[in-house]
Amino acid sequence: MAANEEKQQGHRPGVYKQKNKGHKHGKHRTKGEIERENKGRVSVTTLTKKQRKELGKMDRRHKANQLRKTKKDQVLMEKRRLGSRDGPPHLVAVVSLHANADAGAVSKLLRGEGAGGVVHLERCVSGVGDSFGLIVPRFKQRFTFLNQSTDDMHSLLDVAKVADSLVFVLDSTEGWDTYGDHCLSCLFAQGLASHALVCQGLSDISVKKRVDFRKALSKITEVRFPDSRLFPLDSDQDATLLLRHLGSQRQRKLGFRSRRSHLLAERVAFTPNGPMEGSGGGGPSGLGTLRVSGYVRGCALHANRLVHISGHGDFQLSQIDAPPDPLPLNLTTVRATKPGRGRDVEMQDGDESEAPVRVLMKADPSSRESLQVEAAVDPMDGEQTWPTEQELLDAEEARKNKRVMKVPKGTSDYQATWIIDEDEEEENGETDEESNLSCSRKSDQRYDDNMDEAAEEEGLKRYREARSHELFPDEVDTPLDAPARIRFQRYRGLKSFRSSPWDPMENLPLDYSRIFQFQSFERTRRRILAEAAADEDGAMDGWYVTLHIIDVPVSVMESVQSGKPLVLVSLLPHEQKMSVMHLLVQRHPSNTEPIKSKEELVFHCGFRRFRASPIFSQHTTADKHKMERFLRPDAPTVVSVYAPITFPPAGVLLFKQRNDGVQDLVATGSLLSCDPRRVVLKRIVLSGHPFKINRRSAVVRYMFFNRDDIMWFKPVELRTKWGRRGHIKDALGTHGHMKCVFDNQLRSQDTVLMNLYKRVYPRWTYDPYVPSQLPWFKKEVTIEMDDLDME
């Protein structure tokens, strides 16, 4: 027994033995273990990594105080520099917002002797009759006042882009009228500079009622200007207070102009090109050199950069001159008592008209930016290899079986093969489904003018289309006279609009070979704006210079002679090149007319204005964006258009021109980005009706009308308005009936839908010429609801 007990072995754990977790030592090694393992070696990242010095509490506090003081001093320096001897004159635009408000009386009171200023220059701004330069010795500041009329909206917006301050003249009872509110909407959307509100006629009111009038007027102005002060302007003392306020108020920075050098032309001269001058060497007729003088504002102005003249285009500079300052601050007599001398010292410059003109900079032809707008297209890039015998046989067979279509007289067979039928053509003023809508045109009145009658019918048709799209979004009718697989051959189905892939470089149009694209637009924007802010080469801010602009058409000089102001801006690199620009806009509440996609609109983007036909799309963060057929009034919309590159930020205004020449404000917003790879998909919805329902399966009709179309679109997923999903199982017969299976039982009142998508692009209709606006008036349009009902 003892021997057996000695041979007996102990218990051994099996596979089901409980295993407890080991103790965790904080998941890190101690410093001693790390040193023993490394044995004195130092990692490469530790050697090459920049050591960050941790500051103490007091050091961090001192550093924050220093940064705060630096920013404060910089703001004060910019504020004191404006209007001083070292900076440009304070540019003030006087704008009347009511028909009864007289802006000329305000300018007359400001230039009076009682205001404390000395008028040094009359008509100091070229193209603007009522303008003058004012020197105020008491404040040691100089001003440039111009009375800008609101009849021409383009000129008003151009002046507001470069003005340092705006003086709005209000009516003593109503404040501003309807057109004044329209002007304020445009100015706020573009970016409003520092401003002051002025009212005349309060002194004529009795003292008892004067307080009530001011309270009522302040209540009106609080809607647009909640924190602004109302200045009465009836005496010289009021004018002095206004000048003090303009010179000392805080300046509002506008991003699109603070990053670019710009100037308002004060003197303009035009010299036609000789027979051997000009960039072409032959002296094109109608071109010449434009000499523009004015004060540089914003950043430094370089001669190798391109300049943009608002409303006329981009041009090159040949040189920059530095003529004498026509409005020097030290021309006035300053009394100064020096130590040891009891007499007054008169500090005055000599005769500036005799001072020679100094050349600041000449453009270098080798480094000057070119005027290239579009990319050079090589037609041989699209060449293919020699076709094979099979491809030649297929082409011959396709030529024999081609459809008969109407072509212009004298068109050869080869030319006819490149003509696309109207049914297959891209939207040409109408969307694909619009050609299938039968809209009856009713007219109860007879017009003497056929143009007015056509415009009225077109407006009613647009209202009907907008209402139909609102009731049945994106739904189209399947054609009866043509196969659906041919009619919608450019469309495809997507399993999921959010996650299904779509190659942005697939089947690009020919216009994409003419545009430029950035590898990273945001990185390029940051780099260019940083270089522009740090560039100190050229004419600095506040200098009075003369720019020699070459190859300028004579129409620019004619525009100045007609009384329009001339505004110039120096373009940043790449801003003259064409690309696909995206603008984020919101529908303006004053306009309720339906705005269709690919309809021609007038754009004000930064310092540019142009005409183009954009497309609308939803503003989302996905990689695909659904196209909107109409500009939505209740949500932000992205507007895509072919236009010159502009680096944000920049304000955007959209106008629509009527047949009578008046332009209505349609939408306002800002510049979003420049991205040709942004995919915009147009959706169409084919609808069918459940004919027979048997639990999850159903027979659907009226979606297609032949068997081949059903088999062609069989892979596309179906959905219903009540949320069911399914697919086509088989075709029944030859008249368009098909058997479908869904994830749940259908209801008899449900509708079966099929979504199809295709990518759309803007139209290349960019036109830098924008006609002048005619006087604005409010046009009441009364539309009977019976006329809008769909038949």
CSV table of N, CA and C in Angstrom, one decimal, residues 124 126 262-271 289-297 301-305 307 316-326 352 355-363 538-540 542-550 566 568:
chain,number,residue,atom,x,y,z
A,124,CYS,N,-11.9,115.8,-58.0
A,124,CYS,CA,-10.7,115.0,-57.8
A,124,CYS,C,-10.8,113.6,-58.2
A,126,SER,N,-11.9,111.0,-61.1
A,126,SER,CA,-12.2,111.0,-62.6
A,126,SER,C,-13.5,110.2,-62.8
A,262,HIS,N,-5.7,98.0,-54.6
A,262,HIS,CA,-6.7,98.6,-55.4
A,262,HIS,C,-6.6,100.1,-55.4
A,263,LEU,N,-7.2,100.7,-56.3
A,263,LEU,CA,-7.2,102.2,-56.3
A,263,LEU,C,-8.4,102.7,-57.1
A,264,LEU,N,-8.9,103.9,-56.8
A,264,LEU,CA,-9.9,104.6,-57.5
A,264,LEU,C,-9.3,105.7,-58.3
A,265,ALA,N,-9.5,105.7,-59.6
A,265,ALA,CA,-8.8,106.6,-60.6
A,265,ALA,C,-9.3,108.0,-60.3
A,266,GLU,N,-8.2,108.9,-60.2
A,266,GLU,CA,-8.5,110.3,-60.0
A,266,GLU,C,-8.1,111.1,-61.2
A,267,ARG,N,-7.2,110.6,-62.0
A,267,ARG,CA,-6.9,111.2,-63.3
A,267,ARG,C,-6.6,110.1,-64.3
A,268,VAL,N,-7.2,110.3,-65.5
A,268,VAL,CA,-7.2,109.2,-66.5
A,268,VAL,C,-6.8,109.9,-67.8
A,269,ALA,N,-5.8,109.3,-68.6
A,269,ALA,CA,-5.4,109.8,-69.9
A,269,ALA,C,-5.2,108.6,-70.8
A,270,PHE,N,-5.6,108.8,-72.0
A,270,PHE,CA,-5.5,107.7,-73.0
A,270,PHE,C,-4.7,108.1,-74.2
A,271,THR,N,-3.7,107.2,-74.6
A,271,THR,CA,-2.9,107.5,-75.7
A,271,THR,C,-3.0,106.3,-76.7
A,289,THR,N,-2.6,103.0,-74.6
A,289,THR,CA,-2.1,103.0,-73.3
A,289,THR,C,-2.9,103.9,-72.4
A,290,LEU,N,-3.4,103.4,-71.3
A,290,LEU,CA,-4.2,104.1,-70.4
A,290,LEU,C,-3.3,104.5,-69.1
A,291,ARG,N,-3.2,105.8,-68.9
A,291,ARG,CA,-2.5,106.2,-67.7
A,291,ARG,C,-3.5,106.6,-66.6
A,292,VAL,N,-3.4,105.9,-65.5
A,292,VAL,CA,-4.4,106.1,-64.4
A,292,VAL,C,-3.6,106.5,-63.2
A,293,SER,N,-4.0,107.6,-62.6
A,293,SER,CA,-3.4,108.1,-61.3
A,293,SER,C,-4.4,107.9,-60.2
A,294,GLY,N,-3.8,107.6,-59.0
A,294,GLY,CA,-4.6,107.4,-57.8
A,294,GLY,C,-3.8,106.9,-56.7
A,295,TYR,N,-4.4,106.8,-55.5
A,295,TYR,CA,-3.8,106.4,-54.3
A,295,TYR,C,-3.9,104.9,-54.2
A,296,VAL,N,-2.8,104.2,-53.9
A,296,VAL,CA,-2.7,102.8,-53.7
A,296,VAL,C,-3.3,102.4,-52.3
A,297,ARG,N,-4.2,101.5,-52.3
A,297,ARG,CA,-4.9,101.1,-51.0
A,297,ARG,C,-4.7,99.5,-50.9
A,301,LEU,N,1.5,97.2,-54.6
A,301,LEU,CA,1.2,97.1,-56.1
A,301,LEU,C,2.4,96.8,-56.8
A,302,HIS,N,2.5,95.7,-57.5
A,302,HIS,CA,3.7,95.3,-58.3
A,302,HIS,C,3.4,95.5,-59.8
A,303,ALA,N,4.4,95.9,-60.5
A,303,ALA,CA,4.3,96.1,-62.0
A,303,ALA,C,4.1,94.8,-62.8
A,304,ASN,N,4.6,93.7,-62.3
A,304,ASN,CA,4.5,92.5,-63.0
A,304,ASN,C,3.2,91.7,-62.8
A,305,ARG,N,2.3,92.3,-61.9
A,305,ARG,CA,1.0,91.7,-61.7
A,305,ARG,C,0.0,92.2,-62.7
A,307,VAL,N,-3.7,93.7,-63.7
A,307,VAL,CA,-4.7,94.5,-63.1
A,307,VAL,C,-6.0,94.3,-63.8
A,316,GLN,N,-2.3,94.3,-68.7
A,316,GLN,CA,-0.9,94.3,-68.2
A,316,GLN,C,-0.4,95.7,-67.9
A,317,LEU,N,0.6,95.8,-67.0
A,317,LEU,CA,1.2,97.1,-66.7
A,317,LEU,C,2.6,97.1,-67.4
A,318,SER,N,2.9,98.3,-67.8
A,318,SER,CA,4.3,98.6,-68.4
A,318,SER,C,5.2,99.2,-67.4
A,319,GLN,N,4.7,100.2,-66.6
A,319,GLN,CA,5.5,100.8,-65.6
A,319,GLN,C,4.6,101.5,-64.6
A,320,ILE,N,5.2,101.9,-63.5
A,320,ILE,CA,4.6,102.7,-62.4
A,320,ILE,C,5.4,103.9,-62.1
A,321,ASP,N,4.7,105.1,-62.2
A,321,ASP,CA,5.4,106.3,-61.9
A,321,ASP,C,4.9,106.9,-60.6
A,322,ALA,N,5.7,107.8,-60.0
A,322,ALA,CA,5.4,108.4,-58.7
A,322,ALA,C,5.3,109.9,-58.9
A,323,PRO,N,4.2,110.5,-59.4
A,323,PRO,CA,4.0,111.9,-59.5
A,323,PRO,C,3.8,112.6,-58.2
A,324,PRO,N,3.9,113.9,-58.1
A,324,PRO,CA,3.7,114.6,-56.8
A,324,PRO,C,2.3,114.4,-56.3
A,325,ASP,N,2.1,114.4,-55.0
A,325,ASP,CA,0.8,114.2,-54.3
A,325,ASP,C,0.0,115.4,-54.5
A,326,PRO,N,-1.2,115.2,-55.2
A,326,PRO,CA,-2.0,116.4,-55.4
A,326,PRO,C,-2.8,116.9,-54.2
A,352,GLU,N,4.6,121.9,-56.5
A,352,GLU,CA,4.7,120.5,-56.8
A,352,GLU,C,4.5,120.3,-58.3
A,355,ALA,N,7.8,119.6,-59.9
A,355,ALA,CA,8.6,118.5,-59.5
A,355,ALA,C,8.6,117.4,-60.6
A,356,PRO,N,9.7,116.8,-60.8
A,356,PRO,CA,9.8,115.8,-61.9
A,356,PRO,C,9.1,114.5,-61.5
A,357,VAL,N,8.6,113.8,-62.5
A,357,VAL,CA,7.9,112.5,-62.3
A,357,VAL,C,9.0,111.4,-62.2
A,358,ARG,N,8.9,110.6,-61.1
A,358,ARG,CA,9.9,109.6,-60.9
A,358,ARG,C,9.3,108.2,-61.2
A,359,VAL,N,10.1,107.4,-61.9
A,359,VAL,CA,9.7,106.1,-62.3
A,359,VAL,C,10.0,105.1,-61.2
A,360,LEU,N,8.9,104.5,-60.6
A,360,LEU,CA,9.1,103.6,-59.5
A,360,LEU,C,9.6,102.2,-60.0
A,361,MET,N,8.9,101.7,-61.0
A,361,MET,CA,9.1,100.3,-61.4
A,361,MET,C,8.7,100.1,-62.8
A,362,LYS,N,9.5,99.3,-63.6
A,362,LYS,CA,9.1,98.9,-64.9
A,362,LYS,C,8.9,97.4,-64.9
A,363,ALA,N,7.9,97.0,-65.7
A,363,ALA,CA,7.6,95.6,-65.8
A,363,ALA,C,8.7,94.8,-66.5
A,538,GLY,N,7.3,97.1,-54.5
A,538,GLY,CA,6.3,97.8,-55.4
A,538,GLY,C,5.8,99.0,-54.7
A,539,ALA,N,4.7,99.6,-55.2
A,539,ALA,CA,4.1,100.8,-54.7
A,539,ALA,C,3.4,100.4,-53.4
A,540,MET,N,3.7,101.0,-52.3
A,540,MET,CA,3.1,100.7,-51.0
A,540,MET,C,1.8,101.4,-50.8
A,542,GLY,N,-0.9,103.9,-49.7
A,542,GLY,CA,-0.8,105.3,-49.4
A,542,GLY,C,-0.1,106.1,-50.5
A,543,TRP,N,0.7,105.5,-51.4
A,543,TRP,CA,1.5,106.2,-52.4
A,543,TRP,C,0.5,106.7,-53.5
A,544,TYR,N,0.8,107.9,-54.0
A,544,TYR,CA,0.1,108.4,-55.2
A,544,TYR,C,0.9,108.0,-56.4
A,545,VAL,N,0.4,107.2,-57.3
A,545,VAL,CA,1.1,106.6,-58.4
A,545,VAL,C,0.3,106.8,-59.7
A,546,THR,N,1.0,106.6,-60.8
A,546,THR,CA,0.4,106.6,-62.1
A,546,THR,C,0.8,105.3,-62.8
A,547,LEU,N,-0.3,104.5,-63.1
A,547,LEU,CA,-0.1,103.2,-63.7
A,547,LEU,C,-0.2,103.3,-65.3
A,548,HIS,N,0.7,102.7,-66.0
A,548,HIS,CA,0.7,102.7,-67.4
A,548,HIS,C,0.1,101.3,-67.8
A,549,ILE,N,-1.1,101.3,-68.3
A,549,ILE,CA,-1.8,100.0,-68.6
A,549,ILE,C,-1.8,99.9,-70.1
A,550,ILE,N,-1.3,98.8,-70.7
A,550,ILE,CA,-1.1,98.7,-72.1
A,550,ILE,C,-2.2,97.9,-72.7
A,566,LEU,N,-13.8,104.7,-62.3
A,566,LEU,CA,-12.9,103.7,-62.8
A,566,LEU,C,-12.2,103.1,-61.6
A,568,LEU,N,-9.7,100.0,-60.2
A,568,LEU,CA,-8.7,99.0,-60.6
A,568,LEU,C,-8.3,98.1,-59.4
